Structures are given as structure tokens and as C-alpha cells.
Short mmCIF file of C-alpha atoms in Angstrom, two decimals:
data_model
loop_
_atom_site.label_atom_id
_atom_site.label_comp_id
_atom_site.label_asym_id
_atom_site.label_seq_id
_atom_site.Cartn_x
_atom_site.Cartn_y
_atom_site.Cartn_z
CA UNK S 5 0.00 0.00 0.01
CA UNK S 6 1.32 3.40 -0.97
CA UNK S 7 0.03 6.73 0.31
CA UNK S 8 1.59 10.07 -0.42
CA UNK S 9 0.49 13.67 0.04
CA UNK S 10 1.60 16.29 -2.50
CA UNK S 11 0.43 19.89 -2.08
CA UNK S 12 -2.58 18.81 -0.06
CA UNK S 13 -3.75 16.19 -2.56
CA UNK S 14 -3.84 12.47 -1.85
CA UNK S 15 -2.48 9.86 -4.24
CA UNK S 16 -3.63 6.33 -3.47
CA UNK S 17 -3.07 2.91 -4.88
CA UNK S 18 -5.64 0.16 -4.89
CA UNK S 19 -5.11 -2.49 -2.21
CA UNK S 20 -7.10 -4.86 -0.04
CA UNK S 21 -8.86 -3.53 3.03
CA UNK S 22 -6.88 -4.63 6.07
CA UNK S 23 -7.46 -4.34 9.78
CA UNK S 24 -10.31 -2.97 11.81
CA UNK S 25 -10.68 0.58 13.00
CA UNK S 26 -12.72 2.12 15.76
CA UNK S 27 -15.89 3.81 14.53
CA UNK S 28 -15.67 6.48 17.21
CA UNK S 29 -12.79 8.37 18.73
CA UNK S 30 -14.19 10.46 21.58
CA UNK S 31 -12.26 11.23 24.69
CA UNK S 32 -14.48 11.19 27.78
CA UNK S 33 -13.95 12.18 31.41
CA UNK S 34 -15.96 9.84 33.65
CA UNK S 35 -18.77 11.49 35.55
CA UNK S 36 -20.24 9.50 38.39
CA UNK S 37 -23.60 10.47 39.80
CA UNK S 38 -24.21 14.20 40.03
CA UNK S 39 -22.15 16.63 38.00
CA UNK S 40 -19.26 18.18 39.89
CA UNK S 41 -19.82 21.93 40.19
CA UNK S 42 -16.12 22.81 39.86
CA UNK S 43 -15.65 24.98 36.73
CA UNK S 44 -19.37 25.56 36.59
CA UNK S 45 -19.11 27.43 33.30
CA UNK S 46 -18.37 24.06 31.69
CA UNK S 47 -21.25 22.14 33.28
CA UNK S 48 -22.87 21.47 29.93
CA UNK S 49 -19.64 19.78 28.78
CA UNK S 50 -19.77 17.51 31.84
CA UNK S 51 -23.39 16.69 31.03
CA UNK S 52 -22.31 15.72 27.50
CA UNK S 53 -19.46 13.56 28.90
CA UNK S 54 -21.90 11.86 31.24
CA UNK S 55 -24.09 10.89 28.26
CA UNK S 56 -21.03 9.76 26.28
CA UNK S 57 -20.01 7.51 29.19
CA UNK S 58 -23.41 5.84 29.03
CA UNK S 59 -23.02 5.31 25.30
CA UNK S 60 -19.47 3.93 25.49
CA UNK S 61 -20.37 1.58 28.35
CA UNK S 62 -23.19 0.22 26.13
CA UNK S 63 -25.77 1.32 28.70
CA UNK S 64 -27.20 3.42 25.90
CA UNK S 65 -27.28 1.56 22.58
CA UNK S 66 -27.71 3.07 19.12
CA UNK S 67 -31.38 3.94 18.66
CA UNK S 68 -32.02 4.20 22.42
CA UNK S 69 -34.02 7.17 23.58
CA UNK S 70 -32.43 9.60 26.00
CA UNK S 71 -34.10 10.48 29.27
CA UNK S 72 -36.06 13.71 29.21
CA UNK S 73 -34.34 16.99 30.03
CA UNK S 74 -36.35 17.18 33.25
CA UNK S 75 -35.24 13.70 34.31
CA UNK S 76 -31.55 14.32 33.45
CA UNK S 77 -31.70 17.67 35.28
CA UNK S 78 -32.91 15.96 38.44
CA UNK S 79 -30.38 13.11 38.19
CA UNK S 80 -27.37 15.33 37.57
CA UNK S 81 -28.35 18.25 39.78
CA UNK S 82 -28.13 20.91 37.08
CA UNK S 83 -30.78 23.09 35.48
CA UNK S 84 -32.57 22.14 32.32
CA UNK S 85 -30.87 24.82 30.24
CA UNK S 86 -27.49 23.25 31.04
CA UNK S 87 -28.81 19.79 30.12
CA UNK S 88 -30.23 21.17 26.84
CA UNK S 89 -26.88 22.78 25.93
CA UNK S 90 -24.99 19.56 26.61
CA UNK S 91 -27.43 17.57 24.46
CA UNK S 92 -27.23 20.18 21.69
CA UNK S 93 -23.46 19.80 21.60
CA UNK S 94 -23.77 16.04 21.03
CA UNK S 95 -26.48 16.54 18.42
CA UNK S 96 -24.15 18.88 16.49
CA UNK S 97 -21.40 16.23 16.70
CA UNK S 98 -23.71 13.54 15.32
CA UNK S 99 -23.65 11.50 18.54
CA UNK S 100 -27.35 12.13 19.18
CA UNK S 101 -30.26 13.02 16.91
CA UNK S 102 -33.68 14.48 17.53
CA UNK S 103 -37.04 13.30 16.28
CA UNK S 104 -39.74 16.01 16.48
CA UNK S 105 -42.49 15.24 19.01
CA UNK S 106 -40.72 12.05 20.09
CA UNK S 107 -37.40 12.92 21.77
CA UNK S 108 -33.61 12.57 21.47
CA UNK S 109 -31.97 9.30 20.44
CA UNK S 110 -28.48 7.78 20.25
CA UNK S 111 -27.07 7.80 16.74
CA UNK S 112 -25.20 4.87 15.28
CA UNK S 113 -21.37 5.04 15.01
CA UNK S 114 -19.95 7.20 12.23
CA UNK S 115 -19.13 5.50 8.96
CA UNK S 116 -15.42 5.37 8.20
CA UNK S 117 -14.35 6.14 4.63
CA UNK S 118 -10.82 5.05 3.72
CA UNK S 119 -9.03 7.66 1.58
CA UNK S 120 -5.84 5.70 1.19
CA UNK S 121 -7.55 2.97 -0.85
CA UNK S 122 -9.47 3.04 -4.12
CA UNK S 123 -12.54 1.34 -2.73
CA UNK S 124 -16.11 2.07 -3.83
CA UNK S 125 -18.77 3.24 -1.41
CA UNK S 126 -20.59 -0.09 -1.57
CA UNK S 127 -17.46 -2.12 -0.85
CA UNK S 128 -16.58 0.14 2.09
CA UNK S 129 -20.02 -0.33 3.65
CA UNK S 130 -20.11 -4.08 3.06
CA UNK S 131 -16.68 -4.45 4.76
CA UNK S 132 -18.25 -2.88 7.87
CA UNK S 133 -21.36 -5.06 7.85
CA UNK S 134 -23.61 -2.29 6.56
CA UNK S 135 -26.12 -2.50 3.71
CA UNK S 136 -25.38 -0.12 0.82
CA UNK S 137 -28.11 1.36 -1.32
CA UNK S 138 -28.56 3.92 -4.06
CA UNK S 139 -31.33 6.07 -5.52
CA UNK S 140 -30.69 7.28 -9.05
CA UNK S 141 -31.74 10.90 -9.49
CA UNK S 142 -30.43 11.55 -13.01
CA UNK S 143 -28.63 9.77 -15.85
CA UNK S 144 -27.85 11.84 -18.91
CA UNK S 145 -25.26 12.51 -21.58
CA UNK S 146 -23.67 15.94 -21.22
CA UNK S 147 -20.72 17.67 -22.94
CA UNK S 148 -17.49 17.85 -21.00
CA UNK S 149 -16.90 21.30 -19.53
CA UNK S 150 -13.52 23.04 -19.59
CA UNK S 151 -12.96 21.98 -15.97
CA UNK S 152 -13.71 18.31 -16.57
CA UNK S 153 -11.83 18.24 -19.89
CA UNK S 154 -8.69 19.50 -18.13
CA UNK S 155 -8.97 16.88 -15.42
CA UNK S 156 -9.64 13.94 -17.77
CA UNK S 157 -7.36 15.23 -20.60
CA UNK S 158 -10.15 15.13 -23.20
CA UNK S 159 -11.59 17.69 -25.61
CA UNK S 160 -14.16 20.21 -24.45
CA UNK S 161 -17.61 18.97 -25.48
CA UNK S 162 -16.70 15.25 -25.34
CA UNK S 163 -19.86 13.27 -24.53
CA UNK S 164 -19.96 12.26 -20.88
CA UNK S 165 -22.31 10.15 -18.83
CA UNK S 166 -23.50 12.21 -15.87
CA UNK S 167 -24.86 10.10 -13.00
CA UNK S 168 -26.36 11.69 -9.90
CA UNK S 169 -27.31 9.42 -6.99
CA UNK S 170 -28.15 9.44 -3.33
CA UNK S 171 -26.18 6.79 -1.41
CA UNK S 172 -27.64 5.00 1.57
CA UNK S 173 -26.18 3.10 4.50
CA UNK S 174 -28.77 0.83 6.13
CA UNK S 175 -31.54 2.90 4.45
CA UNK S 176 -30.13 6.19 5.80
CA UNK S 177 -29.17 8.84 3.21
CA UNK S 178 -25.53 9.76 3.79
CA UNK S 179 -24.07 10.94 0.48
CA UNK S 180 -24.89 12.66 -2.81
CA UNK S 181 -22.79 11.65 -5.80
CA UNK S 182 -22.12 13.52 -9.04
CA UNK S 183 -20.12 11.24 -11.35
CA UNK S 184 -18.84 11.84 -14.88
CA UNK S 185 -17.45 9.20 -17.31
CA UNK S 186 -16.56 9.47 -21.02
CA UNK S 187 -19.16 7.53 -23.00
CA UNK S 188 -16.42 5.87 -25.06
CA UNK S 189 -15.11 3.88 -22.07
CA UNK S 190 -18.50 2.53 -21.01
CA UNK S 191 -20.96 2.53 -23.94
CA UNK S 192 -24.51 1.76 -22.84
CA UNK S 193 -23.83 2.73 -19.24
CA UNK S 194 -27.18 4.47 -19.05
CA UNK S 195 -28.87 1.11 -19.66
CA UNK S 196 -27.22 -0.55 -16.64
CA UNK S 197 -28.83 -0.96 -13.21
CA UNK S 198 -27.16 2.01 -11.51
CA UNK S 199 -28.62 1.20 -8.11
CA UNK S 200 -25.65 -1.11 -7.65
CA UNK S 201 -21.93 -0.29 -7.41
CA UNK S 202 -20.63 1.55 -10.48
CA UNK S 203 -17.18 0.09 -9.87
CA UNK S 204 -18.74 -3.39 -9.94
CA UNK S 205 -20.41 -2.60 -13.27
CA UNK S 206 -17.07 -1.39 -14.64
CA UNK S 207 -15.34 -4.63 -13.61
CA UNK S 208 -18.07 -7.02 -14.82
CA UNK S 209 -19.34 -5.27 -17.95
CA UNK S 210 -16.41 -3.24 -19.28
CA UNK S 211 -13.31 -5.00 -17.90
CA UNK S 212 -12.34 -1.66 -16.40
CA UNK S 213 -10.85 -1.02 -12.97
CA UNK S 214 -10.12 2.25 -11.24
CA UNK S 215 -6.59 1.57 -10.04
CA UNK S 216 -5.47 4.96 -8.72
CA UNK S 217 -7.16 8.14 -7.63
CA UNK S 218 -6.28 11.67 -6.71
CA UNK S 219 -8.65 13.04 -4.11
CA UNK S 220 -9.24 16.24 -2.22
CA UNK S 221 -11.43 16.77 0.81
CA UNK S 222 -12.92 19.92 2.27
CA UNK S 223 -15.79 21.00 4.46
CA UNK S 224 -18.73 22.80 2.83
CA UNK S 225 -22.18 23.97 3.81
CA UNK S 226 -25.14 22.24 2.15
CA UNK S 227 -27.47 24.05 -0.17
CA UNK S 228 -31.20 23.92 0.60
CA UNK S 229 -31.71 21.25 -2.04
CA UNK S 230 -28.80 19.12 -0.75
CA UNK S 231 -30.11 19.38 2.81
CA UNK S 232 -33.52 18.20 1.67
CA UNK S 233 -32.08 15.23 -0.21
CA UNK S 234 -30.05 14.14 2.83
CA UNK S 235 -32.81 14.95 5.39
CA UNK S 236 -30.53 17.32 7.33
CA UNK S 237 -30.59 20.99 8.24
CA UNK S 238 -28.61 23.58 6.28
CA UNK S 239 -26.44 23.96 9.40
CA UNK S 240 -25.15 20.36 9.21
CA UNK S 241 -21.69 20.38 7.61
CA UNK S 242 -20.88 18.28 4.58
CA UNK S 243 -17.53 16.89 3.46
CA UNK S 244 -16.90 17.41 -0.25
CA UNK S 245 -14.69 14.73 -1.80
CA UNK S 246 -13.48 15.43 -5.37
CA UNK S 247 -11.86 12.51 -7.15
CA UNK S 248 -10.13 11.87 -10.46
CA UNK S 249 -9.85 8.12 -11.06
CA UNK S 250 -7.24 6.48 -13.28
CA UNK S 251 -7.26 3.09 -15.00
CA UNK S 252 -4.38 0.62 -14.94
CA UNK S 253 -2.64 2.48 -17.78
CA UNK S 254 -2.68 5.77 -15.91
CA UNK S 255 -5.47 7.26 -18.04
CA UNK S 256 -7.97 9.47 -16.19
CA UNK S 257 -11.45 8.00 -16.70
CA UNK S 258 -13.54 9.27 -13.81
CA UNK S 259 -14.41 12.69 -12.42
CA UNK S 260 -16.52 12.56 -9.25
CA UNK S 261 -17.87 15.02 -6.67
CA UNK S 262 -19.32 13.39 -3.57
CA UNK S 263 -20.98 15.14 -0.64
CA UNK S 264 -20.91 13.23 2.64
CA UNK S 265 -22.84 14.08 5.78
CA UNK S 266 -20.34 15.33 8.36
CA UNK S 267 -22.51 14.07 11.21
CA UNK S 268 -22.55 10.46 9.89
CA UNK S 269 -19.23 10.00 8.09
CA UNK S 270 -15.57 10.52 8.76
CA UNK S 271 -12.49 9.96 6.68
CA UNK S 272 -9.52 7.81 7.61
CA UNK S 273 -6.13 8.52 6.05
CA UNK S 274 -3.36 6.04 6.69
CA UNK S 275 0.22 6.87 5.81
CA UNK S 276 3.30 4.67 5.68
CA UNK S 277 6.74 4.73 4.22
CA UNK S 278 6.26 3.78 0.53
CA UNK S 279 7.94 0.59 -0.55
CA UNK S 280 8.94 -0.23 -4.07
CA UNK S 281 8.45 1.98 -7.11
CA UNK S 282 5.53 4.41 -7.04
CA UNK S 283 3.23 4.96 -10.02
CA UNK S 284 4.62 7.45 -12.59
CA UNK S 285 4.20 10.91 -11.08
CA UNK S 286 3.38 12.59 -14.37
CA UNK S 287 0.29 10.39 -14.74
CA UNK S 288 -1.33 12.06 -11.76
CA UNK S 289 -0.01 15.52 -11.05
CA UNK S 290 -2.22 18.35 -12.24
CA UNK S 291 -1.38 21.69 -10.73
CA UNK S 292 -4.86 23.12 -11.11
CA UNK S 293 -6.95 20.47 -9.38
CA UNK S 294 -10.38 22.09 -9.14
CA UNK S 295 -13.77 21.47 -7.58
#
């Protein structure tokens, strides 16, 4: 496995998924019984830590409903406003979620996305015991823009398949995909069942494999339409992943923009000392890597 970072961009080589990684990395300070009133300005943080202790000890399982604010206030010896602020902090971190008129519940662990491997969304979920799903919003043939033509080294106006999908993990919407592929590399792609893994279709129907990728990652705010598609508020952060995928000959064949829910996903980047000869640098480096 090779992983290198050049000017903030990640270059990865396909490899098998190895090892297991914790789905949550939260540092907690145990709180026993009532909240200690030392440093009272941080009482809401101690309330949040108390709830996290319950979650990490498995006393509160994913999907479990939290006690009411009144009940927690009485148990911890703090006012309801402090309890509400502590809960709100965990909601913003994706640890808890609210259901109107029902209450506050424990969210499932965040979904790890490996950035050091070229591994499709479906394969990543399956490796974690989750059920992937997809809803196809649009499939069309569009001309390559100047931006896409620069990234894929093709002529402006080259026919491209544009595929927009919502991706699901155990029936929960977590990602919006915007994918572009030259029609010449996958003729008839619009006739395929695109509810399944596109990488699987490439392998089985076109004898094509995405071997390398250059990816960038940044935080963005969702638009109103994006928030509606993912069933989140416009205040929930998204992680924008932009990828150019290369085949085994080093030819760029994929341009993708993927928006992941920041409250449900996180990205894992593993680095090690590269061994052996790396892929030819000139096949990947583009100084103007754009969104």
C-alpha cells in the first residue's frame, strides 16, 4: 500500500482492506452520579461527557431514547438549560439526533471512509457489515466542460455520462454523488442498473478497474436542495470529496464530486513509508486540481 500527500492532494493505490478501526474516537472524562460543580461554566460539557459515558459503556445503545431533560436535570443536579446545551453539543457532533415530538436518540457510530484505498462506497459499507443502497436521481449525456476536460485530458464537449445518485447506509441517506465518465469507455452505461456499485459494473461489464485516484477533501455547507435530499438541516456540515480516477494504464477515466454528511461519516487517512516503485508521477499531477 502506498500513500503520499503532495500539495494537499492524496494519491492512493488500490489495495485490499486490512485491519479494523474504531468507529468512534471520543475522549471522555468519567462523571459518576451528580455533576461536579467545579468549573461551573463548563457544566454542559460535563453533562455531555456523562451521556457519552453511558453510550461507550453500552448502557445506551444506538437507537435508544435519551431520558427527558427534566429527568436528566434531576439526576445530575443541574438546570434544564445546562442539560439542553450539553445535548445540543452532542447533536451537532452527530452522537445524538432528535425526532420532532418524540425525543432525542443515540445515533449509530460514524461511517469510516478510507481515503488511502481506491474502494467504492458499496465495498466500504459491506466491509463494515452495513447494507449499501442507491437512488438514481439523473442519468444523462452531457458535454465535458472546460474543468472536466482539463482533469480527464479530453476535448471540451466530449460526450460524458453524468450520474447523480443518493447513497444510503442501512436505508439512511448519507451521500450525494455527481459522477462523470466518457461515453467511449462505457458505452450503454445508461442502460445498466445503476442502483448497484458503479465500480462493480465497470469490472463485470467493461473489464475496467479504477486503479489509482487523486482526491481532495474539504468542508462545505449544504445548499437547501442538498439538505432536503439528505434529510438534514442547512447547518449540518458536509464533506466534499473530489476525485479523479485512473485506470491501470494511468489514463484518467472518472471525475466525481461526492458530498458526505459530516454528522454520519468521517475519513480515515493512513500513511506509511512507501515501498517499491511508485506509479509514474506525471500520470497524476495536475497543478490546477479544481472542484
